[in-house]
Coordinates of N, CA and C in Angstrom, one line a residue:
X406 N 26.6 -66.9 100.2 CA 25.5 -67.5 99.5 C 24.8 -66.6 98.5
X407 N 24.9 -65.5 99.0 CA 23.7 -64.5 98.4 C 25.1 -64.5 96.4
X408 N 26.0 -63.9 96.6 CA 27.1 -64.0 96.0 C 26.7 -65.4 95.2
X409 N 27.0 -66.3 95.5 CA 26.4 -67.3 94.5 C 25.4 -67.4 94.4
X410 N 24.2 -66.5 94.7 CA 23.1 -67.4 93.7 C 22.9 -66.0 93.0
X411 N 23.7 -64.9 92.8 CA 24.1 -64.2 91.5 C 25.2 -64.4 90.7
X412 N 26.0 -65.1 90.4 CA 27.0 -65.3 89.8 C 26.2 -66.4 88.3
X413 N 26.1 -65.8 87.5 CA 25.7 -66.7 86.2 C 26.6 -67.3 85.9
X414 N 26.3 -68.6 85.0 CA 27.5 -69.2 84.3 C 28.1 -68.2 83.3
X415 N 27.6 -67.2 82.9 CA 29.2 -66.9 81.6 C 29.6 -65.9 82.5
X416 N 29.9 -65.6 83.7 CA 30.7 -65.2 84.4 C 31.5 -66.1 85.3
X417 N 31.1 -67.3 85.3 CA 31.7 -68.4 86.1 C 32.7 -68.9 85.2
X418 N 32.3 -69.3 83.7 CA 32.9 -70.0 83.0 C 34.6 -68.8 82.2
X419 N 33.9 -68.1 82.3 CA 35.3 -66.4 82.2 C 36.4 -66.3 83.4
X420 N 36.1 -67.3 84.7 CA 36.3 -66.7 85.2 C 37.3 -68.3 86.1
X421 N 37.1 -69.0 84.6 CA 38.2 -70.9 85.6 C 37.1 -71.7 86.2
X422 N 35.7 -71.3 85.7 CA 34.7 -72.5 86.1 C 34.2 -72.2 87.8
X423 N 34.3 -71.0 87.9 CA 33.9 -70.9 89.4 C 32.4 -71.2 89.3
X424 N 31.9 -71.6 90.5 CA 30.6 -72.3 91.1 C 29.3 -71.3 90.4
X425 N 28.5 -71.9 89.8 CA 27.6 -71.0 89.5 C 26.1 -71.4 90.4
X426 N 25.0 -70.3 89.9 CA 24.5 -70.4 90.8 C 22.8 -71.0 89.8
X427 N 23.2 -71.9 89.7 CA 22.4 -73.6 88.7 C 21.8 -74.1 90.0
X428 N 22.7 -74.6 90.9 CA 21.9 -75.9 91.5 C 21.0 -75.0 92.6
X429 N 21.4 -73.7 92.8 CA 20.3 -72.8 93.7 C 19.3 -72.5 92.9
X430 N 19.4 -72.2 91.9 CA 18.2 -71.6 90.9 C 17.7 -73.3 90.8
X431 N 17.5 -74.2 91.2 CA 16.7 -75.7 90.7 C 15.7 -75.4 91.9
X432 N 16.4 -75.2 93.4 CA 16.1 -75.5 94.5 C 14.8 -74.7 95.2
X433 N 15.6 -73.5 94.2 CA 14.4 -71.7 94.4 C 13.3 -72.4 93.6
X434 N 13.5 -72.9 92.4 CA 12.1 -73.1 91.7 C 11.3 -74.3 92.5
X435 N 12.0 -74.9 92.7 CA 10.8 -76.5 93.8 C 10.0 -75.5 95.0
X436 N 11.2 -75.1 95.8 CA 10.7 -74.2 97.4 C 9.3 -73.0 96.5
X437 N 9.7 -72.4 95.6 CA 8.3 -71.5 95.0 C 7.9 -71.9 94.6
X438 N 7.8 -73.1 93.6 CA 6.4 -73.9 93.3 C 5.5 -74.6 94.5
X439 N 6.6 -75.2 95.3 CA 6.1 -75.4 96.7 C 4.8 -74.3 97.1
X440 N 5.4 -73.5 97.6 CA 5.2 -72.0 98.2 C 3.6 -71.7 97.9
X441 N 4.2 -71.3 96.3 CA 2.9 -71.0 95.8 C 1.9 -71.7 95.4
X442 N 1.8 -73.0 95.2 CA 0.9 -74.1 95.3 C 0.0 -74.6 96.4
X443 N 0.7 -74.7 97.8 CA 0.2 -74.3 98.6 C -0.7 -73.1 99.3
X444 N -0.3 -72.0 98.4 CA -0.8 -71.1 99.0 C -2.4 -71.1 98.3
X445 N -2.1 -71.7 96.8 CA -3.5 -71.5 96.0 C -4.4 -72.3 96.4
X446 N -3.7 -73.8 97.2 CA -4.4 -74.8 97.5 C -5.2 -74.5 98.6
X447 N -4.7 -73.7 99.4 CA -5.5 -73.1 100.4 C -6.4 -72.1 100.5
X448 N -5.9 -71.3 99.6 CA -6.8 -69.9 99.4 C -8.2 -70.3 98.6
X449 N -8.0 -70.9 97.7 CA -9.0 -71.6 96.8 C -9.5 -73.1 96.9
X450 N -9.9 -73.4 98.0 CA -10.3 -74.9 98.2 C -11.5 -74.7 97.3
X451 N -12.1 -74.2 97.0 CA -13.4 -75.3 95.6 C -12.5 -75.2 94.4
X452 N -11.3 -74.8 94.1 CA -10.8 -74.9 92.4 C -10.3 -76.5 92.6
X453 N -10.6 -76.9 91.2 CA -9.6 -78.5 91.2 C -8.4 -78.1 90.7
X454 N -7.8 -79.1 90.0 CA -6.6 -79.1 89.6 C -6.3 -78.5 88.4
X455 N -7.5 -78.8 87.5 CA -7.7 -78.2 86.4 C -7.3 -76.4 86.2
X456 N -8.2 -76.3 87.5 CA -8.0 -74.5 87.7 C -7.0 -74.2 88.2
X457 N -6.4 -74.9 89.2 CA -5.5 -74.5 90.2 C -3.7 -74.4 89.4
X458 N -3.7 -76.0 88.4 CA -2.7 -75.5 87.6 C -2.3 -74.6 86.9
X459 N -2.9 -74.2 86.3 CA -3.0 -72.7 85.1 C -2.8 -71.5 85.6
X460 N -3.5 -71.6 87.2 CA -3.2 -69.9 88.1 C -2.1 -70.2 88.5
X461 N -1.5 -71.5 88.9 CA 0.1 -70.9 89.2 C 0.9 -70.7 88.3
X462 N 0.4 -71.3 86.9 CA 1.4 -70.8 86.1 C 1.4 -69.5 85.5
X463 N 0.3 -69.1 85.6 CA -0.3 -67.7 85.5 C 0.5 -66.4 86.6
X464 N 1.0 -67.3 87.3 CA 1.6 -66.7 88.7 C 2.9 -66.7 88.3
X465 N 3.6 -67.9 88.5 CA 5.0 -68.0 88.4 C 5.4 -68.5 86.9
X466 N 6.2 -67.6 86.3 CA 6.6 -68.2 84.8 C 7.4 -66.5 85.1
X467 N 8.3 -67.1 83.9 CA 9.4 -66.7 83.5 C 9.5 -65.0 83.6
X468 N 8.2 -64.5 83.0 CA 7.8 -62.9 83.0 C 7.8 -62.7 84.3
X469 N 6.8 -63.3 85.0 CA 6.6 -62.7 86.2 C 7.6 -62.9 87.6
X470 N 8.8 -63.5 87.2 CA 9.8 -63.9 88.3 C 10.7 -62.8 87.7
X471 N 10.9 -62.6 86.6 CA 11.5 -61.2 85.8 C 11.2 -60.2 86.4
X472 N 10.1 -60.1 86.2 CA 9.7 -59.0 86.8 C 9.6 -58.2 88.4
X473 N 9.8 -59.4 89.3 CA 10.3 -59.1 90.3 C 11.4 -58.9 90.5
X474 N 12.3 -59.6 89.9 CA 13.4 -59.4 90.6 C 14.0 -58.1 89.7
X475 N 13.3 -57.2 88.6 CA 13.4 -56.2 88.2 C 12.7 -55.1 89.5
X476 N 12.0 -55.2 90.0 CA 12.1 -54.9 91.2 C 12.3 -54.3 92.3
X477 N 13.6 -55.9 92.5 CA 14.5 -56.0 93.7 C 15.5 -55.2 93.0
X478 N 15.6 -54.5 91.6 CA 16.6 -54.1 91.1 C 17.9 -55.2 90.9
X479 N 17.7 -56.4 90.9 CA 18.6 -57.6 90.9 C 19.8 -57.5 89.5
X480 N 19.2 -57.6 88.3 CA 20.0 -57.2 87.5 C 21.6 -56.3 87.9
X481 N 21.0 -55.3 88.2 CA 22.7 -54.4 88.7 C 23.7 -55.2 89.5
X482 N 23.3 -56.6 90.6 CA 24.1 -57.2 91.0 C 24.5 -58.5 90.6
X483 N 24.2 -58.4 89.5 CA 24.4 -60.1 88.7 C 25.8 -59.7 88.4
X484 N 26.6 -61.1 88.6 CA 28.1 -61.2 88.3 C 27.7 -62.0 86.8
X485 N 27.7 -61.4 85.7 CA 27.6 -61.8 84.6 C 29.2 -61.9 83.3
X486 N 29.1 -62.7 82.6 CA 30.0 -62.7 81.9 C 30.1 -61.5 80.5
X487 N 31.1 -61.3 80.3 CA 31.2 -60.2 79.4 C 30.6 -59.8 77.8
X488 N 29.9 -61.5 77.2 CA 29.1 -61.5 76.5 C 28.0 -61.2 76.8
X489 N 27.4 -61.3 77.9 CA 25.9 -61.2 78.2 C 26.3 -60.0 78.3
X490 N 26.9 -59.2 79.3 CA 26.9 -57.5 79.3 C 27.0 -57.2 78.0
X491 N 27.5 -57.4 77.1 CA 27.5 -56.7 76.1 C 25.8 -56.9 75.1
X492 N 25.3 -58.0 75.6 CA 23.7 -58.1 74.8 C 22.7 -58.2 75.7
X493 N 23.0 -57.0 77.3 CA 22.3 -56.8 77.7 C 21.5 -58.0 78.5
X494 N 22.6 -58.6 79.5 CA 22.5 -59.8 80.1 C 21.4 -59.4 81.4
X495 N 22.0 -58.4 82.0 CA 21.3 -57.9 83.3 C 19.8 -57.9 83.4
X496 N 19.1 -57.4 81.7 CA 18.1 -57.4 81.4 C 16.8 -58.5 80.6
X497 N 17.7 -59.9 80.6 CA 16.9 -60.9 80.1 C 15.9 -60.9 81.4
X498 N 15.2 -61.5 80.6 CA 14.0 -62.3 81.6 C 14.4 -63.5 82.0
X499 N 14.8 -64.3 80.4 CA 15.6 -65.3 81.4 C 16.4 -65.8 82.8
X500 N 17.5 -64.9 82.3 CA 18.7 -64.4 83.3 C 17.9 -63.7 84.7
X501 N 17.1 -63.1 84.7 CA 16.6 -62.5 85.9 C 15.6 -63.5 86.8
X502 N 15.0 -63.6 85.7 CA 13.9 -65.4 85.8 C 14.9 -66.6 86.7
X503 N 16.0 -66.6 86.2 CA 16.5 -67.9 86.7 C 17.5 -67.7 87.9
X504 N 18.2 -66.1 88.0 CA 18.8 -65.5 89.2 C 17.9 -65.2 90.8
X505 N 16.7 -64.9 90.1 CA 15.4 -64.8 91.1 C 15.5 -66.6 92.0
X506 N 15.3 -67.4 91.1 CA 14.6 -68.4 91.7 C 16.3 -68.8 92.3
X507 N 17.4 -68.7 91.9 CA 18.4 -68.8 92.6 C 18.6 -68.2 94.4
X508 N 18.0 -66.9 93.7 CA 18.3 -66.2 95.3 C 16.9 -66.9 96.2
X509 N 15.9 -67.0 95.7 CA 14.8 -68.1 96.8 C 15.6 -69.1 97.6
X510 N 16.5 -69.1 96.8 CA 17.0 -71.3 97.2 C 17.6 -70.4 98.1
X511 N 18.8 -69.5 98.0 CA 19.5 -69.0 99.1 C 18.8 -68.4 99.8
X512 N 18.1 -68.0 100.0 CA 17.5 -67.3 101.2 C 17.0 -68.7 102.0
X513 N 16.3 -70.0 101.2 CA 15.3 -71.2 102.4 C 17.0 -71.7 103.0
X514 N 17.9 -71.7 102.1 CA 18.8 -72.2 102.9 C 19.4 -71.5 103.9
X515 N 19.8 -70.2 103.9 CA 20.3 -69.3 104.9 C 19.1 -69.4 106.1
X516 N 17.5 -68.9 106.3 CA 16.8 -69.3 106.7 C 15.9 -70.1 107.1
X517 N 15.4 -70.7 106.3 CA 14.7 -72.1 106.6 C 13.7 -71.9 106.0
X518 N 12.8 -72.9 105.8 CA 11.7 -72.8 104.9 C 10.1 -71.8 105.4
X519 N 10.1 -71.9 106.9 CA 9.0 -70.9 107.5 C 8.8 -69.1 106.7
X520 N 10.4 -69.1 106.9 CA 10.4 -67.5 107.2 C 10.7 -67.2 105.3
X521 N 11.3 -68.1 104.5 CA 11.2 -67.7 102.7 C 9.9 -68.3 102.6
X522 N 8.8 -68.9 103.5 CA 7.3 -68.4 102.9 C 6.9 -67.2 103.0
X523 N 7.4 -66.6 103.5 CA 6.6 -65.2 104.7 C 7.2 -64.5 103.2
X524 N 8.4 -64.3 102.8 CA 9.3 -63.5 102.1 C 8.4 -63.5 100.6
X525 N 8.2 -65.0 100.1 CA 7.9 -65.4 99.0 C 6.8 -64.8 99.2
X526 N 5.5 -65.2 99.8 CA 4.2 -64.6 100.0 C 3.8 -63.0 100.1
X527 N 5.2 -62.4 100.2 CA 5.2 -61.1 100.5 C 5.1 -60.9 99.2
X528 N 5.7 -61.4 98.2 CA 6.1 -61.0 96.3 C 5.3 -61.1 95.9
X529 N 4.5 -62.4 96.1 CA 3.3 -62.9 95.2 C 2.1 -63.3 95.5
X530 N 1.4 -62.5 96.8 CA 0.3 -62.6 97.2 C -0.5 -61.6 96.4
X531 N 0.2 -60.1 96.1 CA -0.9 -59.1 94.5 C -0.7 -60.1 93.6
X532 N -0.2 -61.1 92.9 CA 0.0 -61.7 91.8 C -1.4 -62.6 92.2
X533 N -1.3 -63.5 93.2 CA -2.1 -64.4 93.3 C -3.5 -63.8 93.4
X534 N -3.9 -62.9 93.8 CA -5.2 -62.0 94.0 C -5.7 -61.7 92.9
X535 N -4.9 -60.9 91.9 CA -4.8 -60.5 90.7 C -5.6 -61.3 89.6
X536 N -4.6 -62.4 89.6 CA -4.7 -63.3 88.7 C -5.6 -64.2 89.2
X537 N -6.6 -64.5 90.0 CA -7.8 -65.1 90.4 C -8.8 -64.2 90.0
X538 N -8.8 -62.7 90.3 CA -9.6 -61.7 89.9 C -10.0 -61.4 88.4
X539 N -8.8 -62.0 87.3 CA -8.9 -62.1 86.3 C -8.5 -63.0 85.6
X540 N -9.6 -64.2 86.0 CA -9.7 -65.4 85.7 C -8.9 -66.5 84.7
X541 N -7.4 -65.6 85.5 CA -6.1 -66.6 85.1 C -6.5 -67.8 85.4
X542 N -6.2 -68.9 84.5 CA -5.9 -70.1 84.9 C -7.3 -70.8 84.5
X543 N -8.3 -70.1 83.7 CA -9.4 -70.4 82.5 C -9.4 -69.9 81.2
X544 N -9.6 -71.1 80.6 CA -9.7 -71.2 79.4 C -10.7 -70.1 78.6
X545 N -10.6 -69.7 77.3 CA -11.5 -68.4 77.1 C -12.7 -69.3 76.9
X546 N -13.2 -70.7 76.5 CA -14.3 -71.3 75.8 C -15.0 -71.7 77.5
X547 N -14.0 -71.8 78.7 CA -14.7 -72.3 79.8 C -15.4 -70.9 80.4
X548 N -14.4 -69.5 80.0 CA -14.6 -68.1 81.0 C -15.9 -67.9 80.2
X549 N -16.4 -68.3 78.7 CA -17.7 -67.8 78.1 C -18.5 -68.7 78.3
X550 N -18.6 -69.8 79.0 CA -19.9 -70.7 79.2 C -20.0 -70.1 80.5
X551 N -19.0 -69.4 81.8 CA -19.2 -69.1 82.9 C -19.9 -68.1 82.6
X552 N -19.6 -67.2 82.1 CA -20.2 -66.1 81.5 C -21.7 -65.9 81.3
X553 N -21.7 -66.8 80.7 CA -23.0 -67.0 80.1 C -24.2 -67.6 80.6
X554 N -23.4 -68.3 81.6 CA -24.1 -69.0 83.2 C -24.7 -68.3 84.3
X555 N -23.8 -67.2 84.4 CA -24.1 -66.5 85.2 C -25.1 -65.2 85.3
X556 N -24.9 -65.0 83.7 CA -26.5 -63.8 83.0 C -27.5 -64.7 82.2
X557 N -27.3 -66.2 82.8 CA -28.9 -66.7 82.5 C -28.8 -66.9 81.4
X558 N -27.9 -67.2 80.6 CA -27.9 -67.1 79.0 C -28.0 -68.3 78.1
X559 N -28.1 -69.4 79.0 CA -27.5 -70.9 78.5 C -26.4 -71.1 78.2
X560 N -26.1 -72.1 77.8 CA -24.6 -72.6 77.1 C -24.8 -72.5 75.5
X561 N -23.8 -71.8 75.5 CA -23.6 -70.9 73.7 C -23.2 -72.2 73.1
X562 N -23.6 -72.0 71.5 CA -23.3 -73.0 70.8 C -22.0 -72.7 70.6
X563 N -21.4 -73.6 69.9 CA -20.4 -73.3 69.2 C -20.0 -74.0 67.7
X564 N -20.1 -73.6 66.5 CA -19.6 -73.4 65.2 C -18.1 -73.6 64.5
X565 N -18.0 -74.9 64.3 CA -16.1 -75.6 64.2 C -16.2 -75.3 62.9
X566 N -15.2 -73.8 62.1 CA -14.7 -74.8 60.9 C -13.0 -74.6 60.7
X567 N -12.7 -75.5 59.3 CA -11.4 -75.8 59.3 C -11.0 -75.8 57.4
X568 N -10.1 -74.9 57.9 CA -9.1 -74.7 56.6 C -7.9 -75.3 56.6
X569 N -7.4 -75.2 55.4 CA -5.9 -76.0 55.3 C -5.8 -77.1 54.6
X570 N -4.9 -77.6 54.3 CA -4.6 -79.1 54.1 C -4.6 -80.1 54.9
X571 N -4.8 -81.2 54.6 CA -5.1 -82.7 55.7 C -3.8 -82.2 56.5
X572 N -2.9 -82.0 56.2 CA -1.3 -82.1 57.1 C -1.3 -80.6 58.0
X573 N -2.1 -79.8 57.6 CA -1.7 -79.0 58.4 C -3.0 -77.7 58.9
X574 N -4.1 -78.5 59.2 CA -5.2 -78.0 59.1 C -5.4 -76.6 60.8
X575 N -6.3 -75.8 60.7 CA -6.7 -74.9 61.4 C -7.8 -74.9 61.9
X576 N -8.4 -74.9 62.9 CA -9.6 -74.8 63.2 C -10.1 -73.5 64.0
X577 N -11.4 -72.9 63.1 CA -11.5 -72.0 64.4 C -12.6 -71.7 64.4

């Protein structure tokens, strides 16, 4: 299992279309969205949805799954195809991004879903701390009325203007 959910397609497709590891990387991303949705839903019962969306994506996206599995040192065991080695395949974020959420899937499937919480929560409980502590998953116009709530300040005006042409105007 582990073996397939590193094996990328341009090393599958070099290699007579052997099994790639796609349908594990779909299964890793549900089980972690799972995972960590849950975790925020519980850690954070007064946030709505509003907030709660934005911290997980603040959590889990493409950099920050990269960067774990930069890591696990994952890259060195990717079965990659010979184009990607040569433009430095080992090191996308993509590729790491999408081999990460592959090896999730294999691990809930080798183990079961209890024990790839335990695992998952082990990666991204500093992330989720983190990123609550610095008010991932708010907008800068909502963090400055909090802001501003909180040292007694009122709610700040705010001042719209806009340049450009009808078709392609700017506001700020």
């Amino acid at each position: 299992m582990l073996e397939l959910a590193l094996t990328h397609r341009s090393y599958a497709y070099e290699f007579g279309g052997l099994p790639t590891n796609e349908r594990l990387e779909f299964l890793g991303d549900s089980v972690l969205g799972l995972v960590v949705t849950e975790e925020l839903y519980t850690k954070f019962p007064d946030l709505d949805e509003s907030r709660l969306s934005p911290l997980r994506s603040g959590v889990v996206n493409m950099r920050a799954l990269a960067q774990i599995a930069r890591e696990l040192e994952l890259g060195q065991y990717l079965r990659i195809g010979k184009g990607e080695e040569t433009t430095g395949g080992r090191d996308k974020n993509s590729i790491l991004a999408d081999s990460f959420e592959a090896l999730v899937g294999a691990i809930y499937l080798d183990l079961g879903f209890e024990k790839t919480q335990e695992i998952i929560l082990k990666w991204f409980r500093p992330s989720i701390e983190s990123a609550n502590a610095q008010g991932i998953g708010i907008d800068s116009k909502t963090a400055l009325q909090e802001l501003c709530a909180a040292r007694g300040l009122g709610t700040p005006e705010y001042e719209i203007t806009e340049s450009g042409p009808d078709h392609d105007k700017s506001f700020t």
